Short mmCIF file of C-alpha atoms in Angstrom, two decimals:
data_model
loop_
_atom_site.label_atom_id
_atom_site.label_comp_id
_atom_site.label_asym_id
_atom_site.label_seq_id
_atom_site.Cartn_x
_atom_site.Cartn_y
_atom_site.Cartn_z
CA MET K 1 3.51 -46.67 5.87
CA ASP K 2 4.08 -44.14 7.55
CA LEU K 3 2.16 -41.04 6.28
CA GLU K 4 4.09 -38.20 8.25
CA VAL K 5 7.16 -39.79 7.05
CA ALA K 6 6.47 -40.40 3.57
CA ALA K 7 5.09 -36.26 4.00
CA GLU K 8 8.66 -35.78 5.18
CA ASN K 9 10.05 -37.16 2.36
CA HIS K 10 8.89 -36.22 -0.31
CA ALA K 11 9.15 -32.42 1.13
CA GLY K 12 13.16 -32.72 1.80
CA ASN K 13 13.29 -33.42 -2.14
CA CYS K 14 11.94 -30.23 -3.61
CA SER K 15 9.75 -32.20 -5.48
CA TRP K 16 6.35 -30.63 -6.78
CA ASN K 17 5.61 -34.32 -7.50
CA ARG K 18 2.24 -34.75 -6.95
CA ASN K 19 2.04 -38.23 -8.08
CA SER K 20 5.63 -39.52 -6.96
CA GLY K 21 5.53 -42.84 -4.59
CA PRO K 22 2.18 -44.40 -3.90
CA THR K 23 0.15 -42.21 -1.61
CA LYS K 24 -1.40 -39.03 -2.93
CA LYS K 25 -0.10 -35.87 -1.36
CA ASN K 26 -1.28 -32.37 -1.31
CA LEU K 27 1.18 -29.47 -1.66
CA PHE K 28 2.08 -25.29 -0.76
CA ALA K 29 4.92 -23.80 -1.15
CA THR K 30 5.19 -20.31 0.69
CA ASN K 31 8.60 -17.24 0.53
CA SER K 32 6.81 -16.10 4.37
CA THR K 33 6.48 -18.83 7.67
CA LEU K 34 5.02 -21.87 6.79
CA ASP K 35 1.38 -20.90 7.92
CA VAL K 36 -1.23 -24.89 7.61
CA LYS K 37 -4.17 -22.65 7.58
CA LEU K 38 -3.57 -20.84 4.14
CA ALA K 39 -2.68 -24.13 2.79
CA ILE K 40 -5.69 -25.33 3.97
CA GLU K 41 -7.63 -22.31 2.70
CA GLU K 42 -6.49 -22.90 -0.38
CA TRP K 43 -7.06 -26.35 -0.95
CA ASN K 44 -10.49 -25.76 0.56
CA GLY K 45 -10.00 -22.58 -2.55
CA GLU K 46 -10.81 -25.62 -5.01
CA ARG K 47 -14.86 -26.56 -3.70
CA LYS K 48 -15.90 -23.44 -6.50
CA PHE K 49 -14.84 -25.59 -8.87
CA TYR K 50 -15.75 -28.68 -8.04
CA ASN K 51 -19.62 -29.81 -9.62
CA PHE K 52 -20.98 -31.74 -6.17
CA SER K 53 -24.42 -32.77 -8.66
CA THR K 54 -21.54 -34.46 -11.07
CA SER K 55 -18.78 -34.83 -8.99
CA GLN K 56 -16.29 -33.86 -11.13
CA CYS K 57 -14.19 -30.66 -11.58
CA GLU K 58 -15.25 -27.93 -14.45
CA PRO K 59 -13.39 -27.89 -17.20
CA GLY K 60 -9.72 -26.49 -17.30
CA LYS K 61 -10.18 -26.35 -13.67
CA ILE K 62 -8.55 -28.51 -10.91
CA CYS K 63 -9.92 -29.61 -7.81
CA ASP K 64 -7.61 -32.43 -6.81
CA ASP K 65 -6.39 -30.35 -3.75
CA TYR K 66 -10.03 -30.12 -2.19
CA ILE K 67 -11.16 -33.84 -3.91
CA GLN K 68 -8.71 -35.13 -1.05
CA VAL K 69 -9.19 -33.30 1.56
CA ILE K 70 -12.96 -34.10 1.09
CA TRP K 71 -12.64 -38.46 0.36
CA SER K 72 -14.70 -39.68 3.37
CA ILE K 73 -12.91 -42.75 2.82
CA THR K 74 -9.77 -40.81 3.80
CA ASN K 75 -8.68 -42.58 7.75
CA ARG K 76 -6.07 -41.16 7.67
CA VAL K 77 -3.35 -37.52 6.94
CA GLY K 78 0.53 -36.99 7.64
CA CYS K 79 2.23 -33.76 7.17
CA GLY K 80 5.52 -32.31 6.83
CA SER K 81 7.11 -29.32 5.58
CA LYS K 82 10.89 -27.86 4.87
CA PHE K 83 13.02 -25.23 3.00
CA CYS K 84 13.90 -25.32 -0.66
CA LYS K 85 15.97 -23.54 -1.78
CA LYS K 86 14.70 -24.57 -5.00
CA VAL K 87 11.63 -26.53 -5.60
CA GLU K 88 11.36 -28.85 -9.26
CA ASP K 89 8.79 -28.75 -11.56
CA ILE K 90 8.14 -25.60 -10.20
CA LYS K 91 9.96 -21.80 -10.15
CA ALA K 92 10.50 -21.73 -7.04
CA GLU K 93 12.89 -20.48 -4.80
CA ASN K 94 13.52 -20.09 -0.77
CA VAL K 95 10.15 -21.55 0.28
CA GLN K 96 8.56 -23.01 3.16
CA LEU K 97 7.68 -26.96 1.17
CA LEU K 98 3.86 -28.75 3.09
CA VAL K 99 3.19 -32.06 2.23
CA CYS K 100 0.41 -33.11 2.85
CA THR K 101 -0.31 -37.13 2.08
CA TYR K 102 -2.91 -39.16 2.35
CA HIS K 103 -4.41 -42.74 3.22
CA PRO K 104 -6.68 -44.35 1.26
CA TRP K 105 -6.63 -42.09 -2.01
#
């Protein structure tokens, strides 16, 4: 599977559904110019909720994006972006949507 094409297609659908299709996705939306470094910083920011001793996220917190970024067996990443007038599943309008897909996940 071409991860970049999958990410571009998902971004083109303007969907916030992380679990559609056969790949794990990290999503980022911004009303300003797309800044990939900022997206990665946001995903890495979930680290503060991750307990390395138990390999689990704090109850009630989300660490999925961080875990995917650091997943040791991931060997390929593909990303794509699209300007979306409206993003399904969240109340976001006129945003740049970045989607990154990972293999394996």
